[in-house]
């Protein structure tokens, strides 16, 4: 009897459900008091959201007691590993001394100085999430320049505040023509916000140059992930970031690096260090807090003077929260030391090579990227340069990979088409071997199917 990719998905989803009875029960209970039965829409996944009980080091246990090697890492947060002893000690100590004052604490100075050293930007302020960080950055660029327009990259995600929720797409058919991309706002965002945003493709300096030539007098700045991280991983082409740096500087606009996903993860000084281009502002969150909610913005003296002289009020009741600052201090000064990045990258490169070989053995082409704690391998015959090209990746295969890894003891982020893996300081080469073994089984399963066409998942879309 012939089999299809959908047959394989159906079989793996059945295994998934057989292992997660408690998660199913909790999800059903949660739907009575939480929309969708989850705490964040990003947690919703098929066949059922996974409810986590605990995590230690490189491992997590779900509500059913199943143990997994964790490559999800809370969407890239836990590069220090779960329950890291340095972070645990710092947080436990801080809890006994008070967790909130809405006044600065000494740890904030240490954290700011450490970030200044890593990113080459001397002034820092804190907030509570990546969304808040990018929101502050956009407010700053407009307060400083007196201009209204903001440029962002097609398909990129910078949090869920209004101005950046434009060109957040799930289907190739929704993007519009290349030279006039759609600016339809996300759900709940007023159309008027879309009129203040301009869209250019990643890795296309010519398109950005044309836009600045036409509307530069009205452009406050450009916000970009220096590596596009919601499309597997797409690195910048040589000269691209340098070109944007020159372009924005000539125009009197600000360049903002959204390093919420890359900062402290791809290198000791994030993508700013990795690619050698220093923007006007850097946005951080995720890994900075070691699992505690956090956010930060760093900038040049000139840019951040807009805060100190009162042109922009960067405020928040929980900004620089003592618990967050204690955790971040431990992360920066005791855990994520320079040598940890090389060790993680060695494991990641072995994983990438092993997965690529396993796929190639079954005649499947793939591409991948590894930097520091981050990496990805994608079953596709062409390395994409931008979001449109990435949308050609087969979503059904990505979902099958998620299921097969999960059913064989590896926890990755759901909707694996858009997410990469995240290592931690606790991962070992043996952990990487498990991913390779599972990928080899995935490759054999795909090779045994008659077709990779799917009625469950459409190519070019995250969900059907």
Tab-separated table of C-alpha atoms in Angstrom, residues 3 14 16 48 82 98 176 178 181 201 269 279 282 334 365 378 413 417 457:
chain	number	residue	atom	x	y	z
A	3	UNK	CA	1.809	6.105	1.704
A	14	UNK	CA	-1.573	9.373	16.935
A	16	UNK	CA	1.930	11.988	20.069
A	48	UNK	CA	-2.373	19.296	21.302
A	82	UNK	CA	16.927	25.129	33.023
A	98	UNK	CA	12.665	42.148	48.136
A	176	UNK	CA	1.465	41.291	-2.988
A	178	UNK	CA	7.578	42.482	-5.008
A	181	UNK	CA	4.356	44.715	-1.067
A	201	UNK	CA	12.821	42.720	1.475
A	269	UNK	CA	28.114	40.398	21.637
A	279	UNK	CA	23.555	50.338	14.930
A	282	UNK	CA	19.965	47.483	19.985
A	334	UNK	CA	28.830	33.924	35.503
A	365	UNK	CA	18.484	18.454	-0.252
A	378	UNK	CA	15.710	22.954	6.593
A	413	UNK	CA	9.344	24.581	18.952
A	417	UNK	CA	9.069	25.917	9.693
A	457	UNK	CA	-0.618	21.621	5.542
